Amino acid sequence: MLNYVTTNAGKVREVREYLDDGAVTQLDFDYAEIQAPTLEPIAVRGAREAYRHAGEPILVDDAGLFVDALDGFPGPYTAYAEEKLGIERVSRLAREAAEGPARAAFRCVLAYCDGDDFEASPDPVDRGDRAAAAAAGEDADAGAEDDLPVKLFEGVVRGRLVDPRGDEGFGYDPVFEHEGTTFAEMGPAKKNAVSHRGRALEKFAEWYPSR
Ligand SMILES: O=P(O)(O)OP(=O)(O)OP(=O)(O)OC[C@H]1O[C@@H](n2cnc3c(O)ncnc32)[C@H](O)[C@@H]1O
């Protein structure tokens, strides 16, 4: 059984739509999201923490919106921007900064960990940061945690930010337009066919049966 780690019911619907419904259990576990300029180290740390918590195969999903005219902001701070400003304001800010179509990418990083040794992805967690955290006593068991191999799968979709349209999906879906249609105007199957999460899931689903 695969534990898909998220507090977000919208993500679960999409993953169940893509993978075999019965093969995925939602693990509603709020792992500590470290501050980092990219999604990978956040997902890797989350997968290790969730595996240590559950002791079963783990898939963590970390996503972010990277606006070209804002130099990739909000990126790893996308959930915070939604909470603080709301999606319409983020979309407006992006269009003001772009002075035209606000081009952006949505990225999704899936991180898989099952405690076994397999050919893991290169570790994106900065060794210097980790050693400093361990030395400062902030991450007492950093050593044991960091030994766990984690495999990463990335998906990216490009689009632009617009006024909200549609009522499907979640998060930024109403303001993220891909080829003339917002994600909130697509159902989960259509969104999966083009989305950042769908593309990451495609890579995962190709690899997973070999586990
Ligand atoms: O961390 P978990 O518990 O999975 O839930 P979350 O919603 O906080 O998940 P993320 O940190 O990955 O999400 C970052 C932000 O991006 C948004 N988001 C992620 N995937 C999205 C998608 O497919 N469509 C629209 N918004 C999305 C989400 O609503 C957050 O505001």
GROMACS .gro file of N, CA, C and O in nm, residues 56-107:
model
  208
   56GLU      N    1   0.600   0.282   0.638
   56GLU     CA    2   0.545   0.220   0.517
   56GLU      C    3   0.581   0.305   0.396
   56GLU      O    4   0.617   0.422   0.413
   57PRO      N    5   0.569   0.250   0.273
   57PRO     CA    6   0.605   0.328   0.155
   57PRO      C    7   0.532   0.463   0.149
   57PRO      O    8   0.412   0.470   0.175
   58ILE      N    9   0.610   0.565   0.115
   58ILE     CA   10   0.564   0.704   0.124
   58ILE      C   11   0.580   0.774  -0.010
   58ILE      O   12   0.683   0.759  -0.076
   59LEU      N   13   0.479   0.852  -0.047
   59LEU     CA   14   0.494   0.944  -0.161
   59LEU      C   15   0.452   1.083  -0.113
   59LEU      O   16   0.337   1.104  -0.071
   60VAL      N   17   0.550   1.175  -0.115
   60VAL     CA   18   0.523   1.314  -0.077
   60VAL      C   19   0.509   1.396  -0.205
   60VAL      O   20   0.576   1.370  -0.303
   61ASP      N   21   0.420   1.494  -0.203
   61ASP     CA   22   0.394   1.578  -0.320
   61ASP      C   23   0.413   1.723  -0.279
   61ASP      O   24   0.339   1.774  -0.194
   62ASP      N   25   0.516   1.789  -0.334
   62ASP     CA   26   0.533   1.931  -0.304
   62ASP      C   27   0.524   2.008  -0.435
   62ASP      O   28   0.592   1.973  -0.532
   63ALA      N   29   0.439   2.111  -0.436
   63ALA     CA   30   0.414   2.184  -0.560
   63ALA      C   31   0.434   2.333  -0.538
   63ALA      O   32   0.430   2.381  -0.424
   64GLY      N   33   0.456   2.407  -0.646
   64GLY     CA   34   0.469   2.551  -0.635
   64GLY      C   35   0.449   2.620  -0.768
   64GLY      O   36   0.468   2.560  -0.875
   65LEU      N   37   0.409   2.746  -0.759
   65LEU     CA   38   0.384   2.830  -0.876
   65LEU      C   39   0.502   2.927  -0.892
   65LEU      O   40   0.536   2.999  -0.797
   66PHE      N   41   0.565   2.926  -1.009
   66PHE     CA   42   0.685   3.008  -1.034
   66PHE      C   43   0.651   3.110  -1.142
   66PHE      O   44   0.637   3.073  -1.259
   67VAL      N   45   0.636   3.238  -1.101
   67VAL     CA   46   0.595   3.344  -1.195
   67VAL      C   47   0.719   3.406  -1.259
   67VAL      O   48   0.808   3.455  -1.188
   68ASP      N   49   0.724   3.406  -1.392
   68ASP     CA   50   0.842   3.456  -1.464
   68ASP      C   51   0.874   3.600  -1.423
   68ASP      O   52   0.989   3.632  -1.389
   69ALA      N   53   0.772   3.689  -1.425
   69ALA     CA   54   0.795   3.832  -1.401
   69ALA      C   55   0.830   3.862  -1.255
   69ALA      O   56   0.870   3.973  -1.222
   70LEU      N   57   0.814   3.762  -1.168
   70LEU     CA   58   0.850   3.779  -1.026
   70LEU      C   59   0.972   3.693  -0.993
   70LEU      O   60   0.991   3.651  -0.878
   71ASP      N   61   1.053   3.664  -1.094
   71ASP     CA   62   1.175   3.584  -1.074
   71ASP      C   63   1.148   3.452  -1.003
   71ASP      O   64   1.227   3.407  -0.919
   72GLY      N   65   1.036   3.390  -1.036
   72GLY     CA   66   1.006   3.259  -0.979
   72GLY      C   67   0.928   3.260  -0.848
   72GLY      O   68   0.890   3.156  -0.796
   73PHE      N   69   0.902   3.378  -0.795
   73PHE     CA   70   0.821   3.388  -0.673
   73PHE      C   71   0.675   3.355  -0.709
   73PHE      O   72   0.635   3.387  -0.820
   74PRO      N   73   0.592   3.295  -0.624
   74PRO     CA   74   0.622   3.253  -0.487
   74PRO      C   75   0.694   3.119  -0.473
   74PRO      O   76   0.741   3.088  -0.365
   75GLY      N   77   0.703   3.038  -0.578
   75GLY     CA   78   0.782   2.914  -0.570
   75GLY      C   79   0.751   2.832  -0.446
   75GLY      O   80   0.634   2.795  -0.422
   76PRO      N   81   0.851   2.802  -0.364
   76PRO     CA   82   0.826   2.719  -0.245
   76PRO      C   83   0.736   2.788  -0.141
   76PRO      O   84   0.694   2.724  -0.046
   77TYR      N   85   0.706   2.917  -0.164
   77TYR     CA   86   0.619   2.990  -0.069
   77TYR      C   87   0.477   3.006  -0.123
   77TYR      O   88   0.403   3.093  -0.080
   78THR      N   89   0.439   2.919  -0.218
   78THR     CA   90   0.310   2.933  -0.285
   78THR      C   91   0.191   2.916  -0.191
   78THR      O   92   0.092   2.987  -0.202
   79ALA      N   93   0.202   2.823  -0.097
   79ALA     CA   94   0.090   2.803  -0.002
   79ALA      C   95   0.078   2.925   0.089
   79ALA      O   96  -0.033   2.971   0.119
   80TYR      N   97   0.191   2.980   0.129
   80TYR     CA   98   0.190   3.098   0.216
   80TYR      C   99   0.129   3.217   0.142
   80TYR      O  100   0.050   3.293   0.198
   81ALA      N  101   0.161   3.233   0.013
   81ALA     CA  102   0.105   3.343  -0.066
   81ALA      C  103  -0.046   3.327  -0.080
   81ALA      O  104  -0.121   3.425  -0.073
   82GLU      N  105  -0.092   3.202  -0.097
   82GLU     CA  106  -0.237   3.178  -0.108
   82GLU      C  107  -0.306   3.216   0.023
   82GLU      O  108  -0.409   3.284   0.024
   83GLU      N  109  -0.244   3.175   0.133
   83GLU     CA  110  -0.302   3.201   0.265
   83GLU      C  111  -0.301   3.352   0.297
   83GLU      O  112  -0.400   3.406   0.346
   84LYS      N  113  -0.192   3.420   0.267
   84LYS     CA  114  -0.176   3.562   0.304
   84LYS      C  115  -0.248   3.656   0.209
   84LYS      O  116  -0.312   3.752   0.252
   85LEU      N  117  -0.237   3.631   0.077
   85LEU     CA  118  -0.289   3.725  -0.022
   85LEU      C  119  -0.414   3.674  -0.093
   85LEU      O  120  -0.498   3.754  -0.133
   86GLY      N  121  -0.424   3.544  -0.110
   86GLY     CA  122  -0.533   3.486  -0.188
   86GLY      C  123  -0.490   3.477  -0.334
   86GLY      O  124  -0.405   3.553  -0.381
   87ILE      N  125  -0.552   3.384  -0.407
   87ILE     CA  126  -0.507   3.355  -0.544
   87ILE      C  127  -0.532   3.472  -0.640
   87ILE      O  128  -0.455   3.496  -0.731
   88GLU      N  129  -0.641   3.547  -0.618
   88GLU     CA  130  -0.671   3.656  -0.712
   88GLU      C  131  -0.566   3.766  -0.701
   88GLU      O  132  -0.525   3.824  -0.801
   89ARG      N  133  -0.522   3.794  -0.578
   89ARG     CA  134  -0.420   3.899  -0.560
   89ARG      C  135  -0.285   3.855  -0.615
   89ARG      O  136  -0.215   3.934  -0.677
   90VAL      N  137  -0.252   3.729  -0.593
   90VAL     CA  138  -0.126   3.678  -0.649
   90VAL      C  139  -0.131   3.692  -0.802
   90VAL      O  140  -0.036   3.740  -0.865
   91SER      N  141  -0.245   3.656  -0.860
   91SER     CA  142  -0.259   3.664  -1.005
   91SER      C  143  -0.249   3.810  -1.052
   91SER      O  144  -0.181   3.839  -1.151
   92ARG      N  145  -0.313   3.901  -0.979
   92ARG     CA  146  -0.307   4.044  -1.017
   92ARG      C  147  -0.165   4.098  -1.007
   92ARG      O  148  -0.116   4.167  -1.096
   93LEU      N  149  -0.097   4.065  -0.897
   93LEU     CA  150   0.042   4.110  -0.877
   93LEU      C  151   0.131   4.062  -0.992
   93LEU      O  152   0.215   4.136  -1.042
   94ALA      N  153   0.110   3.937  -1.032
   94ALA     CA  154   0.190   3.880  -1.140
   94ALA      C  155   0.166   3.957  -1.269
   94ALA      O  156   0.260   3.987  -1.343
   95ARG      N  157   0.037   3.992  -1.296
   95ARG     CA  158   0.006   4.062  -1.420
   95ARG      C  159   0.058   4.205  -1.418
   95ARG      O  160   0.104   4.258  -1.519
   96GLU      N  161   0.054   4.267  -1.298
   96GLU     CA  162   0.110   4.403  -1.285
   96GLU      C  163   0.260   4.399  -1.313
   96GLU      O  164   0.314   4.483  -1.384
   97ALA      N  165   0.328   4.301  -1.255
   97ALA     CA  166   0.473   4.291  -1.272
   97ALA      C  167   0.508   4.260  -1.417
   97ALA      O  168   0.608   4.309  -1.470
   98ALA      N  169   0.425   4.181  -1.483
   98ALA     CA  170   0.456   4.139  -1.620
   98ALA      C  171   0.420   4.248  -1.721
   98ALA      O  172   0.472   4.247  -1.833
   99GLU      N  173   0.331   4.337  -1.680
   99GLU     CA  174   0.279   4.440  -1.773
   99GLU      C  175   0.230   4.374  -1.901
   99GLU      O  176   0.255   4.424  -2.012
  100GLY      N  177   0.161   4.264  -1.886
  100GLY     CA  178   0.109   4.188  -2.001
  100GLY      C  179   0.077   4.049  -1.952
  100GLY      O  180   0.057   4.030  -1.832
  101PRO      N  181   0.074   3.950  -2.041
  101PRO     CA  182   0.042   3.814  -1.997
  101PRO      C  183   0.143   3.767  -1.892
  101PRO      O  184   0.264   3.779  -1.912
  102ALA      N  185   0.091   3.720  -1.781
  102ALA     CA  186   0.180   3.679  -1.671
  102ALA      C  187   0.214   3.532  -1.686
  102ALA      O  188   0.143   3.443  -1.637
  103ARG      N  189   0.325   3.507  -1.753
  103ARG     CA  190   0.364   3.367  -1.777
  103ARG      C  191   0.421   3.306  -1.649
  103ARG      O  192   0.489   3.375  -1.571
  104ALA      N  193   0.390   3.179  -1.630
  104ALA     CA  194   0.430   3.111  -1.506
  104ALA      C  195   0.441   2.962  -1.530
  104ALA      O  196   0.388   2.910  -1.629
  105ALA      N  197   0.511   2.895  -1.438
  105ALA     CA  198   0.517   2.749  -1.442
  105ALA      C  199   0.463   2.695  -1.311
  105ALA      O  200   0.487   2.754  -1.205
  106PHE      N  201   0.387   2.588  -1.319
  106PHE     CA  202   0.352   2.512  -1.198
  106PHE      C  203   0.443   2.390  -1.197
  106PHE      O  204   0.457   2.321  -1.298
  107ARG      N  205   0.509   2.365  -1.085
  107ARG     CA  206   0.598   2.249  -1.074
  107ARG      C  207   0.547   2.158  -0.963
  107ARG      O  208   0.494   2.207  -0.862
   0.00000   0.00000   0.00000
